[in-house]
Structure formats: C-alpha cells, structure tokens
Amino acid sequence: MSQTVQTNGCNGKGKARQTTEKEMFEEFYDMEVFRLGEFYLKSGQMTPIYIDLRRLISKPKIMRAVAQALCDKIQNMQLKFDYIVGVPYAALPLATLVADILDIPMLMKRKEAKSHGTKQLIEGVYSKGGTVLLVEDVVTWGDSIKETAQAIREEGLLVTDSIAILDRQQGAKAKLEAINVNFHSFLTMDGILNGLIEKEQITKERKSEIVEHLAKPFTPKAN
Ligand SMILES: O=P(O)(O)OC[C@H]1O[C@H](OP(=O)(O)OP(=O)(O)O)[C@H](O)[C@@H]1O
C-alpha cells in the first residue's frame, strides 16, 4: 500500500535547487532562532542553548522553504508512506505544509482524546495497515516521537520513519531505532554550534562545554 513519494522536485513544478544546511542555518540565525542562556526543556533538563523553532510560524515563506527542504530530503531518501502525522503540537503547521507539498493525506494525533465528538485520538480518514511518516520540529530525547508512534501503532497503522528539522543529538536516534522507527533530521546540534562559532557567538571552548553539558547523564521527568 505504501507509496514512494515520486514528484519532480516535490512541488511538481520542476526540479528546483535544494536548500542546504548552511542556508537554513543562516535563515534561522537571522530569525534569532538560536538562543544562548539558561533554558529548560520538556524533560526538565537545563540547556545552555534553546532552538526556538516556534518563531517559524511568524515567517510563512521561510516555513514553506523549510517544509520544502524536508520534502526534498524525503524524496532523496525514497521514503515510503501513506499518511503524514505531525508530532503535537508545535510540528503541526510544518507537517501540514509537508502534506500539502507532497499531496499526501494527513492524520492528526491528539495529545489527549476528547470526551465528546468522535472521541478519537487519531483524527482523519485512514485504513489499518497504512504507513505513517512522522514529522517533528525539534527532537531532544525522542519521547514525543516515541509516544506518537505508539499511539498510531495502537490504531493498527505502521510507523517506519520520522523526520525533524533539528536533532539536538541527545540520544533520540538510538532510542527510536530501538522501537523500529528510523529517524532523519535536516540540521544537527553540532552543525548549529559550528555555525555559531563562525558567527563568533561562541568559542570552540564554549562549544565543547555545551556538548559536554548536553551529554551528561540525565533522567527525564516522567510525563
Ligand atoms: O524529543 P523530546 O524530548 O520529546 O522533545 C521534543 C519535543 O518537545 C517540544 O514539544 P513540547 O513538548 O514543548 O510540546 P508542544 O509541541 O505542544 O509545544 C518539541 O516541539 C518536540 O515535540
């Protein structure tokens, strides 16, 4: 049932030049997406760098270019899937654009089922046995993707791949592979920190300190 996405440049309008990691970094840098300081993640972990990708919703053209870049990567990897699901909630606008560009149906997974209406946790029209591609904005521990994949699998759907704009490189890839979900990302924390060195926002020594901090053992708080 699953189809390989086969479009010409993903947008059906001819093969356009694909956005590079450096170009995306530059756009995000100009948008002040990279915040240095003391921030706390969903897990409760303190981080000296916060990647504020929520700012993308204020820049529709850039959001669209980011979605296109993910589509190009999806096409280059020849991923096979029947539905797209954004990991709630921040990734929903991005997933919607990806679904639109690829012309693939979208499903929506709620964080909590409603007690009224259809009471469904997964919204949209689907056939059991179909394959879902998960779309995420930023991934830290991978718990949000894992939770979403599990809920989708409980509905009789399959999840083989997930894709995010950014991997904070804190162990999500291995964690997701352990539950048979391949994980792909466009940007990595390493690439961002190198970009911030080039911009003279941090030194090489500060990069090492940040990497060391993020690699420290940490037990995420229970959801
Ligand atoms: O890999 P993880 O450790 O799970 O962390 C990443 C998740 O954290 C953020 O969402 P958040 O939980 O803040 O919720 P929101 O999307 O509803 O804002 C982000 O948008 C990811 O979904």
CSV table of C-alpha atoms and ligand atoms in Angstrom, one decimal:
chain,number,residue,atom,x,y,z
A,1,MET,CA,0.0,0.0,0.0
A,2,SER,CA,2.8,2.5,0.9
A,3,GLN,CA,3.9,4.7,-1.9
A,4,THR,CA,7.3,6.1,-2.6
A,5,VAL,CA,7.0,9.8,-3.0
A,6,GLN,CA,7.8,10.4,-6.6
A,7,THR,CA,7.4,14.0,-7.6
A,8,ASN,CA,9.5,16.3,-9.7
A,9,GLY,CA,11.3,18.4,-7.1
A,10,CYS,CA,8.5,17.6,-4.7
A,11,ASN,CA,6.4,20.5,-5.9
A,12,GLY,CA,5.6,19.2,-9.3
A,13,LYS,CA,7.0,22.4,-10.9
A,14,GLY,CA,10.3,21.2,-12.0
A,15,LYS,CA,13.5,20.3,-10.0
A,16,ALA,CA,14.4,23.4,-8.0
A,17,ARG,CA,17.8,23.8,-6.3
A,18,GLN,CA,17.6,22.3,-2.9
A,19,THR,CA,18.1,24.3,0.3
A,20,THR,CA,21.4,23.5,2.0
A,21,GLU,CA,22.0,23.0,5.7
A,22,LYS,CA,24.1,26.2,5.7
A,23,GLU,CA,21.3,28.2,4.1
A,24,MET,CA,18.8,27.0,6.6
A,25,PHE,CA,21.2,27.9,9.4
A,26,GLU,CA,21.6,31.4,8.0
A,27,GLU,CA,17.8,31.9,7.8
A,28,PHE,CA,17.3,30.7,11.4
A,29,TYR,CA,20.2,32.8,12.6
A,30,ASP,CA,18.6,36.0,11.1
A,31,MET,CA,15.3,35.0,12.8
A,32,GLU,CA,17.1,34.7,16.2
A,33,VAL,CA,16.0,31.1,16.5
A,34,PHE,CA,19.2,30.2,18.4
A,35,ARG,CA,19.1,31.4,22.0
A,36,LEU,CA,22.0,31.2,24.3
A,37,GLY,CA,21.4,31.4,28.0
A,38,GLU,CA,19.7,29.1,30.5
A,39,PHE,CA,16.5,27.4,29.4
A,40,TYR,CA,14.6,24.3,30.5
A,41,LEU,CA,13.4,21.6,28.1
A,42,LYS,CA,10.2,19.5,28.3
A,43,SER,CA,12.3,16.8,30.1
A,44,GLY,CA,13.2,19.2,32.9
A,45,GLN,CA,16.8,19.4,31.6
A,46,MET,CA,18.6,22.7,31.7
A,47,THR,CA,20.1,23.6,28.3
A,48,PRO,CA,22.6,26.4,27.6
A,49,ILE,CA,21.1,26.6,24.0
A,50,TYR,CA,17.5,26.7,23.1
A,51,ILE,CA,16.4,26.3,19.5
A,52,ASP,CA,13.2,28.4,19.2
A,53,LEU,CA,11.6,26.9,16.0
A,54,ARG,CA,8.2,28.2,17.1
A,55,ARG,CA,9.3,31.5,15.6
A,56,LEU,CA,8.8,29.9,12.1
A,57,ILE,CA,5.1,30.4,12.3
A,58,SER,CA,5.7,34.1,12.1
A,59,LYS,CA,7.6,33.7,8.8
A,60,PRO,CA,5.4,31.8,6.4
A,61,LYS,CA,7.8,32.0,3.5
A,62,ILE,CA,10.6,30.5,5.5
A,63,MET,CA,8.3,27.9,7.0
A,64,ARG,CA,7.4,26.9,3.5
A,65,ALA,CA,11.0,26.7,2.4
A,66,VAL,CA,11.8,24.5,5.4
A,67,ALA,CA,8.9,22.2,4.6
A,68,GLN,CA,10.2,22.0,1.0
A,69,ALA,CA,13.7,21.1,2.3
A,70,LEU,CA,12.2,18.3,4.3
A,71,CYS,CA,10.2,17.2,1.2
A,72,ASP,CA,13.5,17.1,-0.8
A,73,LYS,CA,15.1,15.0,1.9
A,74,ILE,CA,12.1,12.7,2.0
A,75,GLN,CA,12.3,12.3,-1.8
A,76,ASN,CA,16.1,11.8,-1.8
A,77,MET,CA,15.7,9.0,0.8
A,78,GLN,CA,12.8,7.5,-1.2
A,79,LEU,CA,10.8,7.0,2.0
A,80,LYS,CA,7.5,5.1,1.6
A,81,PHE,CA,4.4,6.1,3.4
A,82,ASP,CA,0.7,6.7,3.0
A,83,TYR,CA,0.0,9.3,5.7
A,84,ILE,CA,1.7,12.2,7.4
A,85,VAL,CA,1.4,12.9,11.1
A,86,GLY,CA,2.8,16.0,12.9
A,87,VAL,CA,4.0,15.4,16.4
A,88,PRO,CA,1.7,17.5,18.5
A,89,TYR,CA,1.6,20.4,18.8
A,90,ALA,CA,4.4,22.5,17.6
A,91,ALA,CA,5.1,20.4,14.5
A,92,LEU,CA,1.5,20.5,13.2
A,93,PRO,CA,1.9,23.6,10.9
A,94,LEU,CA,5.1,22.1,9.4
A,95,ALA,CA,3.5,18.7,8.9
A,96,THR,CA,0.5,20.4,7.2
A,97,LEU,CA,2.8,22.1,4.7
A,98,VAL,CA,4.8,18.9,4.0
A,99,ALA,CA,1.5,17.0,3.4
A,100,ASP,CA,0.3,19.8,1.1
A,101,ILE,CA,3.6,19.9,-0.9
A,102,LEU,CA,3.7,16.1,-1.3
A,103,ASP,CA,-0.1,15.8,-1.7
A,104,ILE,CA,-0.2,13.0,0.9
A,105,PRO,CA,-3.1,12.7,3.3
A,106,MET,CA,-2.6,13.9,6.8
A,107,LEU,CA,-3.8,12.5,10.1
A,108,MET,CA,-3.8,14.3,13.4
A,109,LYS,CA,-2.8,12.7,16.7
A,110,ARG,CA,-4.2,14.4,19.7
A,111,LYS,CA,-2.2,14.6,22.9
A,112,GLU,CA,-5.4,13.6,24.7
A,113,ALA,CA,-8.6,12.1,23.3
A,114,LYS,CA,-11.6,14.4,23.5
A,115,SER,CA,-14.5,13.3,25.7
A,116,HIS,CA,-17.0,14.5,23.1
A,117,GLY,CA,-17.5,14.2,19.3
A,118,THR,CA,-15.9,11.0,17.9
A,119,LYS,CA,-13.6,10.7,21.0
A,120,GLN,CA,-10.8,9.6,18.6
A,121,LEU,CA,-7.2,10.0,19.5
A,122,ILE,CA,-6.2,9.9,15.8
A,123,GLU,CA,-8.3,12.2,13.5
A,124,GLY,CA,-8.7,11.8,9.8
A,125,VAL,CA,-9.6,9.1,7.4
A,126,TYR,CA,-7.3,6.0,7.2
A,127,SER,CA,-7.1,2.3,6.5
A,128,LYS,CA,-5.5,0.0,9.0
A,129,GLY,CA,-2.1,-1.3,7.7
A,130,GLY,CA,-1.2,2.1,6.2
A,131,THR,CA,2.2,3.6,6.9
A,132,VAL,CA,2.7,6.9,8.6
A,133,LEU,CA,5.6,9.3,8.3
A,134,LEU,CA,6.1,11.4,11.5
A,135,VAL,CA,7.1,15.0,11.1
A,136,GLU,CA,8.7,16.8,14.1
A,137,ASP,CA,10.3,20.2,14.6
A,138,VAL,CA,13.0,19.6,17.2
A,139,VAL,CA,14.0,16.4,18.8
A,140,THR,CA,15.8,16.0,22.1
A,141,TRP,CA,15.2,12.6,23.8
A,142,GLY,CA,12.7,11.4,21.1
A,143,ASP,CA,10.0,10.8,23.7
A,144,SER,CA,7.4,12.8,21.8
A,145,ILE,CA,8.0,10.8,18.6
A,146,LYS,CA,8.0,7.6,20.5
A,147,GLU,CA,4.7,8.4,22.2
A,148,THR,CA,3.1,9.4,18.9
A,149,ALA,CA,4.4,6.3,17.1
A,150,GLN,CA,3.0,4.1,19.9
A,151,ALA,CA,-0.5,5.7,19.8
A,152,ILE,CA,-0.5,5.4,16.0
A,153,ARG,CA,0.5,1.7,16.1
A,154,GLU,CA,-2.2,1.0,18.6
A,155,GLU,CA,-4.7,2.1,15.9
A,156,GLY,CA,-3.3,-0.6,13.5
A,157,LEU,CA,-1.2,1.8,11.5
A,158,LEU,CA,2.5,1.3,10.8
A,159,VAL,CA,5.3,3.8,11.6
A,160,THR,CA,8.7,3.2,10.0
A,161,ASP,CA,10.3,6.7,9.6
A,162,SER,CA,10.3,10.1,11.3
A,163,ILE,CA,11.9,13.3,10.2
A,164,ALA,CA,12.7,16.5,12.0
A,165,ILE,CA,14.1,19.9,11.3
A,166,LEU,CA,16.7,19.5,14.1
A,167,ASP,CA,18.2,16.7,16.1
A,168,ARG,CA,19.7,18.0,19.3
A,169,GLN,CA,21.8,14.8,19.3
A,170,GLN,CA,21.0,13.7,22.8
A,171,GLY,CA,20.3,10.1,22.0
A,172,ALA,CA,17.0,10.1,20.2
A,173,LYS,CA,18.2,8.3,17.1
A,174,ALA,CA,19.2,5.2,19.0
A,175,LYS,CA,16.2,5.3,21.2
A,176,LEU,CA,13.9,5.5,18.2
A,177,GLU,CA,15.7,2.8,16.2
A,178,ALA,CA,15.2,0.5,19.2
A,179,ILE,CA,11.4,0.8,18.6
A,180,ASN,CA,12.0,0.4,14.8
A,181,VAL,CA,11.4,4.0,13.9
A,182,ASN,CA,14.2,5.4,11.6
A,183,PHE,CA,15.0,9.0,12.5
A,184,HIS,CA,16.2,11.6,10.0
A,185,SER,CA,16.9,15.3,10.5
A,186,PHE,CA,17.9,18.2,8.4
A,187,LEU,CA,20.1,20.1,11.0
A,188,THR,CA,22.1,18.8,13.9
A,189,MET,CA,23.2,20.5,17.1
A,190,ASP,CA,26.8,20.0,16.0
A,191,GLY,CA,26.2,21.9,12.8
A,192,ILE,CA,24.5,24.7,14.6
A,193,LEU,CA,27.2,25.1,17.2
A,194,ASN,CA,29.8,25.2,14.4
A,195,GLY,CA,27.7,27.9,12.7
A,196,LEU,CA,27.6,29.9,15.9
A,197,ILE,CA,31.4,29.6,16.1
A,198,GLU,CA,31.7,31.0,12.6
A,199,LYS,CA,29.4,33.9,13.6
A,200,GLU,CA,31.6,34.5,16.7
A,201,GLN,CA,28.7,33.9,19.0
A,202,ILE,CA,30.5,31.2,20.9
A,203,THR,CA,34.1,30.0,21.0
A,204,LYS,CA,35.3,26.5,20.3
A,205,GLU,CA,35.9,26.0,24.0
A,206,ARG,CA,32.3,27.1,24.8
A,207,LYS,CA,31.0,24.6,22.1
A,208,SER,CA,32.9,21.8,24.0
A,209,GLU,CA,31.3,22.9,27.3
A,210,ILE,CA,27.8,22.9,25.7
A,211,VAL,CA,28.4,19.5,24.1
A,212,GLU,CA,29.7,18.1,27.4
A,213,HIS,CA,26.7,19.6,29.3
A,214,LEU,CA,24.2,18.1,26.9
A,215,ALA,CA,25.9,14.7,27.0
A,216,LYS,CA,25.7,14.5,30.9
A,217,PRO,CA,23.5,11.6,32.1
A,218,PHE,CA,20.0,13.0,32.8
A,219,THR,CA,16.8,11.3,33.7
A,220,PRO,CA,13.9,13.0,32.0
A,221,LYS,CA,11.0,13.7,34.3
A,222,ALA,CA,8.0,11.3,33.9
A,223,ASN,CA,5.3,12.7,31.6
B,1,LIG,O1,12.3,14.7,21.9
B,1,LIG,P1,11.6,15.2,23.1
B,1,LIG,O2,12.4,15.1,24.3
B,1,LIG,O3,10.3,14.5,23.2
B,1,LIG,O4,11.4,16.8,22.9
B,1,LIG,C1,11.0,17.4,21.8
B,1,LIG,C2,9.5,17.9,21.8
B,1,LIG,O5,9.5,19.0,22.7
B,1,LIG,C3,8.8,20.1,22.1
B,1,LIG,O6,7.4,20.0,22.2
B,1,LIG,P2,6.7,20.3,23.6
B,1,LIG,O7,6.7,19.1,24.5
B,1,LIG,O8,7.3,21.5,24.2
B,1,LIG,O9,5.2,20.5,23.2
B,1,LIG,P3,4.4,21.3,22.1
B,1,LIG,O10,4.9,20.8,20.8
B,1,LIG,O11,3.0,21.0,22.4
B,1,LIG,O12,4.8,22.8,22.3
B,1,LIG,C4,9.1,19.8,20.6
B,1,LIG,O13,8.2,20.5,19.8
B,1,LIG,C5,9.1,18.3,20.5
B,1,LIG,O14,7.8,17.9,20.2
